[in-house]
Coordinates of C-alpha atoms and ligand atoms in Angstrom, one line a residue:
Chain A
M1 CA -27.7 -16.5 -39.6
L2 CA -31.2 -16.4 -38.2
Y3 CA -32.0 -13.3 -36.2
N4 CA -33.3 -15.3 -33.3
N5 CA -30.9 -17.6 -31.6
T6 CA -29.6 -18.1 -28.1
A7 CA -27.1 -15.2 -28.4
T8 CA -29.8 -12.7 -29.3
H9 CA -32.1 -14.1 -26.6
I10 CA -29.5 -13.6 -23.9
R11 CA -28.7 -10.1 -25.2
R12 CA -32.3 -9.0 -25.2
E13 CA -33.0 -10.5 -21.8
L14 CA -30.0 -8.6 -20.4
L15 CA -31.1 -5.4 -21.9
V16 CA -34.5 -5.7 -20.3
K17 CA -33.0 -6.4 -16.9
V18 CA -30.7 -3.4 -17.1
A19 CA -33.5 -1.2 -18.3
S20 CA -35.8 -2.3 -15.5
M21 CA -33.2 -1.7 -12.9
A22 CA -32.3 1.7 -14.3
F23 CA -36.0 2.8 -14.4
R24 CA -36.4 1.6 -10.8
G25 CA -33.3 3.4 -9.7
T26 CA -31.7 0.2 -8.4
L27 CA -29.1 -0.4 -11.0
T28 CA -26.0 0.1 -8.9
K29 CA -27.5 -2.0 -6.1
E30 CA -28.7 -4.9 -8.2
I31 CA -26.5 -5.2 -11.3
D32 CA -23.8 -7.4 -9.8
R33 CA -26.4 -10.1 -9.3
I34 CA -27.4 -10.4 -13.0
P35 CA -24.6 -12.8 -14.0
F36 CA -25.5 -15.1 -11.2
E37 CA -29.2 -14.9 -11.9
M38 CA -28.7 -15.6 -15.6
I39 CA -26.3 -18.5 -15.0
P40 CA -27.4 -20.2 -11.8
K41 CA -25.2 -23.0 -10.5
E42 CA -27.9 -25.7 -10.9
K43 CA -28.0 -25.3 -14.7
P44 CA -25.5 -26.7 -17.2
S45 CA -23.1 -24.2 -18.5
I46 CA -23.0 -23.0 -22.1
R47 CA -19.2 -22.7 -22.3
C48 CA -16.6 -24.7 -20.3
C49 CA -18.0 -23.8 -16.9
I50 CA -20.5 -21.5 -15.3
H51 CA -17.7 -19.1 -14.2
H52 CA -16.7 -18.5 -17.7
D53 CA -20.4 -17.9 -18.7
R54 CA -20.8 -15.5 -15.9
V55 CA -17.7 -13.5 -16.9
V56 CA -19.0 -13.2 -20.4
I57 CA -22.4 -12.0 -19.1
K58 CA -20.5 -9.4 -17.0
Y59 CA -18.7 -8.1 -20.2
R60 CA -22.0 -8.0 -22.1
L61 CA -23.4 -5.9 -19.3
M62 CA -20.4 -3.5 -19.4
A63 CA -21.1 -2.9 -23.1
M64 CA -24.7 -2.3 -22.3
L65 CA -23.6 0.3 -19.8
G66 CA -21.8 1.9 -22.7
F67 CA -18.2 0.9 -22.0
A68 CA -15.5 -0.1 -24.5
L69 CA -14.2 -3.5 -23.3
E70 CA -10.9 -2.9 -24.8
K71 CA -10.2 -0.2 -22.2
E72 CA -10.8 -2.4 -19.1
S73 CA -7.9 -1.9 -16.7
D74 CA -9.1 -3.7 -13.6
E75 CA -10.7 -7.1 -13.9
L76 CA -11.9 -6.9 -10.3
R77 CA -13.9 -3.8 -10.7
P78 CA -17.5 -4.7 -10.1
L79 CA -20.4 -3.8 -12.4
S80 CA -21.9 -1.6 -9.8
S81 CA -18.9 0.7 -10.1
Y82 CA -19.2 0.8 -13.8
A83 CA -22.9 1.5 -13.4
E84 CA -22.1 4.5 -11.1
E85 CA -19.7 5.9 -13.7
A86 CA -22.2 5.4 -16.5
L87 CA -25.0 7.2 -14.5
D88 CA -22.7 10.2 -14.1
R89 CA -21.5 10.4 -17.7
V90 CA -22.4 13.5 -19.7
Q91 CA -21.3 12.3 -23.1
V92 CA -21.4 9.1 -25.0
E93 CA -18.4 8.3 -27.2
D94 CA -17.0 6.5 -30.2
P95 CA -16.3 3.7 -31.3
V96 CA -19.8 2.2 -31.2
L97 CA -18.8 -1.5 -31.3
T98 CA -16.6 -3.5 -28.9
V99 CA -15.4 -7.0 -28.7
I100 CA -15.8 -9.3 -25.7
D101 CA -12.6 -11.2 -26.0
E102 CA -13.7 -13.7 -23.3
A103 CA -16.6 -14.6 -25.5
C104 CA -14.6 -14.9 -28.7
S105 CA -13.8 -18.5 -29.1
A106 CA -10.7 -17.7 -31.1
C107 CA -12.0 -19.6 -34.2
V108 CA -9.4 -21.7 -36.2
Q109 CA -6.2 -20.1 -37.1
S110 CA -6.1 -21.6 -40.6
H111 CA -9.3 -21.6 -42.6
Y112 CA -8.4 -25.0 -44.1
F113 CA -8.6 -28.3 -42.2
V114 CA -7.8 -31.8 -43.2
T115 CA -10.6 -34.2 -42.1
N116 CA -10.4 -37.9 -41.5
A117 CA -11.5 -38.6 -45.0
C118 CA -7.8 -38.1 -46.0
R119 CA -6.5 -41.4 -47.3
G120 CA -2.8 -40.4 -47.2
C121 CA -2.7 -41.1 -50.9
V122 CA 0.5 -41.7 -52.9
A123 CA 0.0 -38.8 -55.3
R124 CA -0.3 -36.2 -52.5
P125 CA -1.5 -33.3 -54.6
C126 CA -2.0 -31.2 -51.5
V127 CA 1.6 -31.4 -50.5
W128 CA 2.8 -30.8 -54.1
N129 CA 0.5 -27.8 -54.7
C130 CA 0.9 -26.0 -51.4
P131 CA 2.9 -22.8 -52.2
K132 CA 4.0 -22.4 -48.6
K133 CA 5.0 -26.0 -47.9
A134 CA 2.5 -25.9 -45.0
I135 CA 1.3 -29.5 -45.5
Q136 CA 3.1 -32.5 -44.0
M137 CA 2.1 -36.2 -43.8
I138 CA 1.8 -37.3 -40.2
H139 CA 0.6 -40.8 -39.3
G140 CA -0.5 -41.4 -42.8
Q141 CA -2.7 -38.2 -43.1
A142 CA -2.1 -34.8 -44.3
R143 CA -1.8 -32.0 -41.7
I144 CA -1.7 -28.3 -42.3
D145 CA 0.7 -26.2 -40.3
A146 CA -1.5 -23.1 -39.4
S147 CA 1.5 -20.9 -38.8
L148 CA 2.6 -21.4 -42.5
C149 CA -0.9 -21.6 -44.1
V150 CA -1.9 -18.5 -46.1
N151 CA -5.5 -19.7 -46.7
C152 CA -5.1 -19.9 -50.5
G153 CA -7.4 -23.0 -50.7
L154 CA -5.3 -24.8 -53.4
C155 CA -5.1 -27.9 -51.3
Q156 CA -8.9 -28.1 -51.0
K157 CA -9.3 -27.8 -54.7
V158 CA -6.8 -30.5 -55.6
C159 CA -7.8 -33.2 -53.0
P160 CA -9.3 -36.1 -54.9
Y161 CA -11.2 -37.2 -51.8
H162 CA -12.7 -33.8 -50.9
A163 CA -11.0 -34.4 -47.6
I164 CA -10.1 -30.8 -46.9
V165 CA -12.7 -28.5 -45.7
K166 CA -12.9 -24.7 -45.4
V167 CA -13.7 -23.6 -41.9
P168 CA -14.7 -20.0 -42.0
I169 CA -14.2 -17.3 -39.4
P170 CA -17.6 -15.9 -39.5
C171 CA -16.8 -12.3 -38.3
E172 CA -13.9 -12.0 -40.7
E173 CA -15.9 -13.4 -43.5
A174 CA -18.8 -11.0 -42.8
C175 CA -16.6 -7.9 -42.6
P176 CA -16.6 -6.4 -46.1
V177 CA -13.5 -4.2 -45.5
G178 CA -11.1 -6.5 -43.6
A179 CA -11.3 -4.5 -40.4
I180 CA -11.5 -7.4 -38.1
S181 CA -8.6 -9.8 -37.5
K182 CA -6.9 -11.9 -34.9
S183 CA -4.6 -10.5 -32.3
P184 CA -1.4 -12.4 -31.7
Q185 CA -3.3 -14.1 -28.9
G186 CA -5.8 -15.5 -31.4
K187 CA -8.7 -13.3 -30.4
E188 CA -10.5 -11.1 -32.8
Q189 CA -10.0 -7.3 -32.7
I190 CA -11.6 -4.5 -34.7
D191 CA -9.4 -1.9 -36.3
F192 CA -11.6 1.1 -35.9
S193 CA -9.6 3.2 -38.4
Q194 CA -10.9 0.7 -41.0
C195 CA -14.3 -0.3 -39.6
I196 CA -17.4 1.2 -41.4
Y197 CA -19.9 0.4 -38.6
C198 CA -22.1 -1.8 -40.9
G199 CA -22.6 -4.2 -38.0
K200 CA -22.4 -7.3 -40.1
C201 CA -19.8 -9.0 -37.8
M202 CA -22.1 -8.5 -34.8
N203 CA -24.8 -10.7 -36.2
E204 CA -22.6 -13.3 -37.8
C205 CA -20.5 -14.2 -34.7
P206 CA -22.0 -17.4 -33.3
F207 CA -20.6 -16.6 -29.9
G208 CA -22.1 -13.1 -29.8
A209 CA -18.6 -11.7 -29.1
I210 CA -19.1 -8.5 -31.0
V211 CA -21.5 -6.1 -29.4
E212 CA -22.7 -2.5 -29.5
R213 CA -22.0 -0.1 -26.8
S214 CA -25.5 0.8 -25.7
Q215 CA -26.8 4.2 -24.7
I216 CA -29.9 3.0 -23.0
L217 CA -28.8 4.4 -19.6
D218 CA -28.2 7.8 -21.1
V219 CA -31.7 7.7 -22.7
I220 CA -33.3 6.5 -19.5
R221 CA -31.7 9.3 -17.6
A222 CA -32.8 11.8 -20.2
L223 CA -36.3 10.6 -19.9
Q224 CA -36.2 10.9 -16.1
S225 CA -34.7 14.4 -16.3
N226 CA -36.9 17.5 -16.6
K227 CA -35.6 18.3 -20.1
P228 CA -38.0 17.5 -23.0
V229 CA -36.8 14.5 -24.9
I230 CA -37.8 14.1 -28.6
A231 CA -37.8 10.8 -30.4
L232 CA -36.7 10.9 -34.0
V233 CA -38.2 7.7 -35.4
A234 CA -36.6 6.2 -38.5
P235 CA -39.1 5.2 -41.1
A236 CA -37.8 1.6 -40.8
M237 CA -39.4 1.4 -37.3
V238 CA -42.8 1.2 -38.8
G239 CA -42.0 -2.4 -39.8
Q240 CA -40.4 -3.4 -36.5
F241 CA -43.0 -3.7 -33.8
P242 CA -46.4 -5.3 -33.4
G243 CA -49.4 -3.0 -33.7
E244 CA -49.6 0.0 -36.0
Y245 CA -47.4 3.0 -36.2
P246 CA -49.8 5.4 -34.4
Q247 CA -49.7 2.8 -31.5
L248 CA -45.9 2.9 -31.5
V249 CA -46.2 6.7 -31.2
S250 CA -48.4 6.3 -28.1
A251 CA -46.0 3.8 -26.6
L252 CA -43.1 6.2 -27.0
R253 CA -45.1 8.9 -25.3
A254 CA -46.0 6.5 -22.5
L255 CA -42.2 5.9 -22.2
G256 CA -41.7 9.6 -21.5
F257 CA -40.9 11.1 -24.9
H258 CA -42.4 14.5 -25.1
Q259 CA -42.6 14.5 -28.8
V260 CA -42.3 11.9 -31.5
Y261 CA -41.0 13.1 -34.8
E262 CA -41.0 11.0 -38.0
V263 CA -37.5 11.1 -39.6
A264 CA -39.4 10.6 -42.9
H265 CA -40.0 14.4 -42.7
G266 CA -36.3 14.7 -42.9
A267 CA -36.4 12.3 -45.8
D268 CA -38.7 14.7 -47.6
E269 CA -36.1 17.4 -47.3
T270 CA -33.4 15.0 -48.5
I271 CA -35.5 14.2 -51.6
V272 CA -35.9 17.8 -52.6
R273 CA -32.3 18.8 -52.0
E274 CA -30.8 15.8 -53.5
A275 CA -32.9 16.2 -56.6
K276 CA -31.8 19.8 -57.0
E277 CA -28.2 18.8 -56.5
L278 CA -28.5 16.1 -59.2
V279 CA -30.0 18.6 -61.6
E280 CA -27.1 21.0 -61.0
R281 CA -24.5 18.4 -61.3
I282 CA -25.9 17.0 -64.5
H283 CA -26.1 20.5 -65.9
S284 CA -22.5 21.2 -65.0
G285 CA -21.5 18.1 -67.0
E286 CA -21.0 15.5 -64.2
T287 CA -21.9 12.0 -65.2
F288 CA -23.3 10.6 -61.9
M289 CA -24.0 11.2 -58.3
T290 CA -24.5 8.8 -55.4
T291 CA -27.0 9.1 -52.5
S292 CA -25.7 10.0 -49.1
C293 CA -28.3 8.8 -46.6
C294 CA -26.6 5.5 -45.6
P295 CA -23.9 6.3 -43.0
A296 CA -22.1 3.0 -43.4
Y297 CA -21.7 3.7 -47.1
T298 CA -20.4 7.3 -46.6
R299 CA -18.0 6.1 -44.0
C300 CA -16.8 3.3 -46.2
V301 CA -16.1 5.7 -49.0
G302 CA -14.3 8.1 -46.7
I303 CA -12.0 5.3 -45.5
H304 CA -11.8 2.8 -48.4
V305 CA -12.8 4.5 -51.7
P306 CA -11.8 8.1 -51.3
E307 CA -11.8 8.7 -55.1
L308 CA -15.6 8.3 -55.0
K309 CA -16.1 11.0 -52.4
P310 CA -16.7 13.9 -54.8
Y311 CA -19.5 11.9 -56.3
I312 CA -21.5 11.5 -53.1
S313 CA -24.3 14.0 -52.8
T314 CA -23.6 16.7 -50.2
T315 CA -27.2 16.6 -49.1
K316 CA -27.6 15.6 -45.5
S317 CA -29.3 12.4 -44.3
P318 CA -32.9 12.4 -43.2
M319 CA -31.8 12.0 -39.6
L320 CA -29.8 15.2 -39.7
Y321 CA -32.6 17.3 -41.3
A322 CA -35.1 15.9 -38.9
A323 CA -32.7 16.8 -36.0
E324 CA -32.2 20.3 -37.4
K325 CA -36.0 20.9 -37.5
A326 CA -36.6 19.4 -34.0
R327 CA -33.8 21.6 -32.6
Q328 CA -35.2 24.7 -34.2
E329 CA -38.5 24.1 -32.7
N330 CA -37.2 23.3 -29.3
S331 CA -33.6 24.2 -28.6
E332 CA -33.6 22.9 -25.0
S333 CA -34.6 19.4 -25.9
L334 CA -32.6 16.2 -26.1
L335 CA -32.8 14.3 -29.3
V336 CA -32.9 10.5 -29.5
F337 CA -32.7 8.8 -32.9
I338 CA -34.4 5.4 -33.0
G339 CA -33.6 3.0 -35.8
P340 CA -32.3 -0.4 -36.8
C341 CA -28.7 0.8 -37.6
V342 CA -25.3 0.7 -36.0
A343 CA -23.7 3.2 -38.2
K344 CA -26.3 5.9 -37.2
K345 CA -24.6 5.8 -33.8
G346 CA -21.4 6.9 -35.4
E347 CA -23.2 9.5 -37.6
A348 CA -24.9 11.0 -34.5
L349 CA -21.6 11.3 -32.6
Q350 CA -19.7 12.8 -35.5
S351 CA -22.4 15.3 -36.5
G352 CA -23.1 16.3 -32.9
M353 CA -26.7 16.9 -34.0
V354 CA -28.3 14.0 -32.2
D355 CA -27.8 13.4 -28.5
Y356 CA -28.4 9.6 -28.3
V357 CA -29.3 6.7 -30.5
L358 CA -31.4 3.7 -29.6
N359 CA -31.7 0.6 -31.8
T360 CA -34.8 -1.4 -32.3
E361 CA -33.8 -4.0 -29.7
E362 CA -32.9 -1.4 -27.1
L363 CA -36.2 0.5 -27.6
G364 CA -38.0 -2.9 -27.3
A365 CA -36.2 -3.5 -24.0
L366 CA -37.2 -0.1 -22.6
L367 CA -40.8 -0.8 -23.5
V368 CA -40.8 -4.2 -21.9
A369 CA -39.1 -2.9 -18.8
K370 CA -41.9 -0.3 -18.5
E371 CA -44.5 -3.0 -19.3
I372 CA -45.8 -1.0 -22.2
D373 CA -47.6 -3.3 -24.7
I374 CA -47.8 -1.6 -28.1
P375 CA -50.9 -3.5 -29.3
H376 CA -52.7 -2.3 -26.2
C377 CA -51.9 1.4 -26.8
E378 CA -54.5 3.8 -28.1
P379 CA -53.4 4.9 -31.6
A380 CA -52.0 8.5 -31.5
L381 CA -53.4 11.0 -33.9
I382 CA -50.8 11.9 -36.5
L383 CA -51.5 15.3 -37.9
N384 CA -48.5 16.1 -40.0
T385 CA -47.8 13.3 -42.4
P386 CA -44.6 12.9 -44.5
S387 CA -44.9 11.8 -48.1
A388 CA -45.4 8.2 -49.1
C389 CA -42.0 8.3 -50.9
A390 CA -40.2 9.4 -47.8
R391 CA -41.9 6.7 -45.7
A392 CA -40.7 4.2 -48.2
F393 CA -37.0 5.1 -47.8
P394 CA -36.0 2.0 -45.8
I395 CA -36.8 -0.4 -48.6
V396 CA -34.0 -0.6 -51.2
G397 CA -34.5 1.2 -54.4
N398 CA -36.9 3.7 -53.1
V399 CA -34.5 6.5 -52.3
S400 CA -33.4 6.8 -55.9
Q401 CA -37.0 6.4 -57.1
A402 CA -38.1 9.3 -54.9
V403 CA -35.2 11.5 -56.0
G404 CA -35.7 10.6 -59.6
K405 CA -39.4 11.5 -59.4
K406 CA -38.6 14.9 -57.9
V407 CA -36.0 15.6 -60.6
R408 CA -38.7 14.9 -63.2
E409 CA -40.8 17.6 -61.5
L410 CA -37.9 20.0 -61.5
A411 CA -36.4 19.4 -64.9
A412 CA -38.6 17.3 -67.1
E413 CA -36.0 17.3 -69.9
L414 CA -33.5 15.4 -67.7
E415 CA -33.5 11.6 -67.7
V416 CA -32.7 10.1 -64.4
K417 CA -31.4 6.5 -64.5
P418 CA -31.1 5.0 -61.1
F419 CA -28.5 2.4 -60.4
V420 CA -28.8 0.5 -57.1
V421 CA -26.0 -1.0 -55.1
D422 CA -27.9 -3.3 -52.8
G423 CA -25.7 -4.3 -49.9
M424 CA -22.1 -3.6 -49.3
D425 CA -20.3 -6.9 -49.5
R426 CA -16.8 -7.3 -50.9
Q427 CA -18.0 -7.7 -54.4
N428 CA -20.0 -4.5 -54.3
I429 CA -17.2 -2.5 -52.7
K430 CA -15.0 -3.6 -55.6
L431 CA -17.8 -2.3 -57.8
L432 CA -17.7 1.1 -56.0
R433 CA -13.9 1.2 -56.5
Q434 CA -14.3 0.8 -60.2
M435 CA -17.2 3.2 -60.5
V436 CA -15.1 6.3 -60.9
K437 CA -13.2 4.9 -63.8
T438 CA -15.7 2.8 -65.6
K439 CA -18.8 4.9 -64.8
P440 CA -22.0 3.2 -63.5
E441 CA -24.9 2.3 -65.7
G442 CA -27.0 5.1 -64.3
N443 CA -26.6 8.7 -63.2
L444 CA -28.1 8.4 -59.8
V445 CA -26.4 5.6 -57.7
E446 CA -28.2 4.5 -54.6
V447 CA -26.1 2.6 -52.1
M448 CA -27.4 0.7 -49.2
A449 CA -25.0 -1.0 -46.8
C450 CA -27.6 -3.6 -45.8
Q451 CA -29.0 -5.8 -48.5
G452 CA -32.6 -4.9 -48.9
G453 CA -32.2 -1.5 -47.3
C454 CA -32.7 -0.4 -43.7
V455 CA -35.4 -3.0 -43.2
A456 CA -32.5 -5.5 -43.1
G457 CA -30.4 -3.4 -40.7
P458 CA -28.1 -5.1 -38.2
A459 CA -30.4 -4.4 -35.2
V460 CA -33.9 -5.3 -36.5
I461 CA -36.3 -7.6 -34.7
N462 CA -38.7 -8.3 -37.5
K463 CA -37.8 -10.3 -40.6
P464 CA -36.8 -7.9 -43.5
V465 CA -39.5 -9.2 -45.9
A466 CA -42.2 -9.0 -43.3
A467 CA -41.0 -5.5 -42.2
A468 CA -41.0 -4.3 -45.8
K469 CA -44.6 -5.5 -46.3
K470 CA -45.7 -3.9 -43.1
I471 CA -44.2 -0.6 -44.2
E472 CA -45.9 -0.8 -47.6
D473 CA -49.2 -1.6 -46.0
W474 CA -48.9 1.3 -43.6
I475 CA -48.0 3.7 -46.4
R476 CA -51.1 2.7 -48.3
K477 CA -53.3 3.0 -45.2
G478 CA -51.5 6.1 -43.9
T479 CA -52.1 8.0 -47.2
L480 CA -55.7 6.9 -47.3
Q481 CA -56.2 8.2 -43.9
I482 CA -54.9 11.7 -44.8
K483 CA -57.1 11.7 -47.8
E484 CA -60.1 11.1 -45.7
T485 CA -59.3 13.7 -43.1
E486 CA -57.7 16.3 -45.3
P487 CA -59.5 19.6 -45.1
V488 CA -61.3 20.6 -48.3
K489 CA -59.3 23.2 -50.1
V490 CA -61.2 26.3 -51.0
H491 CA -60.1 28.2 -54.1
S492 CA -60.2 31.9 -53.7
Chain B
M1 CA -64.6 -38.5 -37.8
E2 CA -63.4 -37.7 -41.4
L3 CA -65.2 -34.4 -41.1
L4 CA -63.3 -33.4 -38.0
K5 CA -60.0 -34.2 -39.6
N6 CA -60.6 -31.8 -42.3
A7 CA -61.9 -28.9 -40.2
R8 CA -59.7 -26.0 -39.2
N9 CA -59.8 -27.1 -35.6
I10 CA -56.3 -26.3 -34.4
H11 CA -56.2 -22.8 -33.1
V12 CA -52.7 -21.4 -33.0
V13 CA -52.3 -18.1 -31.1
I14 CA -48.9 -16.4 -31.4
C15 CA -48.5 -13.7 -28.7
S16 CA -47.5 -10.5 -30.4
G17 CA -47.2 -8.3 -27.4
T18 CA -44.1 -6.2 -27.1
T19 CA -42.2 -8.8 -25.0
C20 CA -43.0 -11.8 -27.1
Y21 CA -42.2 -9.8 -30.3
L22 CA -38.9 -8.7 -28.9
M23 CA -38.0 -12.2 -28.0
G24 CA -38.7 -13.5 -31.5
A25 CA -42.4 -13.9 -32.1
S26 CA -42.2 -12.3 -35.5
E27 CA -40.4 -15.3 -36.9
L28 CA -43.1 -17.7 -35.7
F29 CA -45.5 -16.4 -38.2
G30 CA -43.5 -18.3 -40.8
I31 CA -45.0 -21.5 -39.4
E32 CA -47.6 -22.0 -42.1
K33 CA -44.8 -22.2 -44.7
V34 CA -43.1 -25.1 -43.0
L35 CA -46.3 -27.1 -42.4
E36 CA -47.4 -29.6 -45.1
E37 CA -50.6 -28.6 -46.8
S38 CA -52.8 -31.2 -44.9
L39 CA -51.8 -29.6 -41.6
A40 CA -51.6 -26.1 -42.8
S41 CA -55.2 -26.3 -43.9
R42 CA -56.2 -27.4 -40.4
I43 CA -54.7 -24.5 -38.4
N44 CA -56.2 -21.2 -37.7
L45 CA -53.4 -18.8 -37.1
E46 CA -53.7 -15.5 -35.3
G47 CA -51.7 -13.0 -33.3
S48 CA -52.7 -11.6 -30.0
P49 CA -51.8 -8.6 -27.9
C50 CA -49.8 -9.3 -24.7
M51 CA -51.4 -12.4 -23.1
N52 CA -50.2 -11.3 -19.7
L53 CA -47.8 -14.2 -19.3
C54 CA -44.7 -12.1 -19.5
K55 CA -45.1 -10.1 -16.4
G56 CA -43.1 -10.5 -13.2
G57 CA -39.8 -11.1 -14.8
S58 CA -40.7 -14.1 -16.8
Y59 CA -39.9 -12.3 -20.1
G60 CA -37.0 -14.9 -20.4
K61 CA -39.7 -17.4 -21.3
A62 CA -41.2 -15.4 -24.1
P63 CA -42.3 -15.8 -26.8
F64 CA -45.5 -17.6 -25.9
V65 CA -47.7 -19.5 -28.2
K66 CA -51.0 -21.3 -27.6
V67 CA -52.0 -24.4 -29.6
N68 CA -55.6 -24.8 -28.5
D69 CA -55.2 -25.2 -24.8
T70 CA -51.5 -26.0 -24.7
L71 CA -49.2 -23.2 -23.8
I72 CA -45.7 -23.2 -25.2
S73 CA -43.0 -21.0 -23.7
T74 CA -39.7 -20.0 -25.4
A75 CA -41.6 -21.0 -28.5
T76 CA -39.7 -21.9 -31.7
I77 CA -41.0 -23.0 -35.0
P78 CA -40.0 -26.7 -34.4
K79 CA -41.6 -26.7 -30.9
V80 CA -44.9 -25.3 -32.3
V81 CA -44.9 -27.7 -35.2
E82 CA -44.4 -30.6 -32.9
E83 CA -47.4 -29.6 -30.8
I84 CA -49.5 -29.1 -33.9
R85 CA -48.6 -32.6 -35.1
R86 CA -49.4 -34.1 -31.8
Q87 CA -52.8 -32.5 -31.7
A88 CA -53.5 -33.4 -35.3
S89 CA -52.9 -37.0 -34.6
L90 CA -55.2 -37.2 -31.6
Ligands
FES1 S1 -46.1 -10.1 -24.6 FE1 -46.6 -12.1 -24.8 S2 -47.3 -12.5 -22.9 FE2 -46.9 -10.5 -22.7

């Protein structure tokens, strides 16, 4: 689905409203008005009526305040009361996704549907071939009994009139691990013991019923506190906003971050350690190793492909190395990771190394709320530059390239053959399952949950191709800049 | 007259300030790809920092695009294309 649609628009507008109120300190006073402002009675409703629309807005806001909607116990409880609780909270929590069941339209029960093109033919191959006897002829047309249908699709294949169509359930179709399914009431629910936080369902639901639990309030409070707050900026962010990266750095400082730290520095650490690890593993006779930087992938292996676990590099992700470094330098500080990823929220919580996570959209909302225009910001001076390889991490293929290059430096005799798994759909998860037995066609397997790499993350605001180009341009320019300003080395 | 029809005289400014970008301006740069050659060659496409139209709570109307003097709010590719066509046929 396209990134920009009515559902994303509403979400972003709401985020800006919440952020503005929180910055002004009027959240508890004003938040109950938002559903009414967004859905005024003069305008036509999106769903059945404005009241339903308003309730859905209320739930969206609750998720933005950080709550799990599954836990709601009192429907009468106003947003202001949730806001109060959120403003007092000391800790954010898992799971990072939640479902707005009022927004879920409870898509079709059965995926197959007989259209009017059915001629009620004499042969009736659909009735004959249905293994569950779920098809009956009613008023001269075939009808599928949803309670019996097992979605095998045979009827569709055999219909000579192509009268049977497949109606997908977008979220279920998008989930590569079958973690989302209908409750007995027909609404979708996520089984968090199976969910890998890839975030694919979130973007595919046309009703915007699956949402992230936001930590914007926690971040705003941190920025307003007297503790130093450090932004750990994912390399993917270079491609997400207008203006150039040094301007984004200034914008973050204007927002109140004390320090802006490129996670690409962490990636440099990952490259070295992962390369060393690969050399060791190959020397000890192992046939392959996989990268470890994508948290949706490592979570997926933990839950769904445990046999692959020993093959994942034990090297930490760039975010964690960056966090370690930032903490060492300033133990009192609060760390906020900023990236286009849902799974990083999970990784941050589980590692306990990063205090909060903001996604692209949420950062955008904070900047808009504060009226900070990135293209108008003076570019910051960036003194300490990570390597070009590290800055290129968010584009698929580059992690294994970087590690491979490092291995050649460490052990020229070893041949590194990268094998890239680009995107975790069902097909590729199957491939991962077979990998232990059949061995991959390479000894360094890079896995990215999002097809294209982090530039195509679930919470991006720029198109992946455009974002990748912007990153590449910046790497070229960024390295040129250092060359120009690099002090002349004096040999002694 | 012929001359004018061939000139790049349709100026399209896509606001790329933070607000407009957040509300979807990045996708609008794909506009050249959907225009037929005869029109694409007549537009002059550029981005702009915040045009100061988004302040005072009107971010809901972003992204903003200007086609010569015509302002388009909540701009989408079809909306902008329509306006370009209109002006091209003047
Ligand atoms: S960002 Fe476009 S008008 Fe302000």
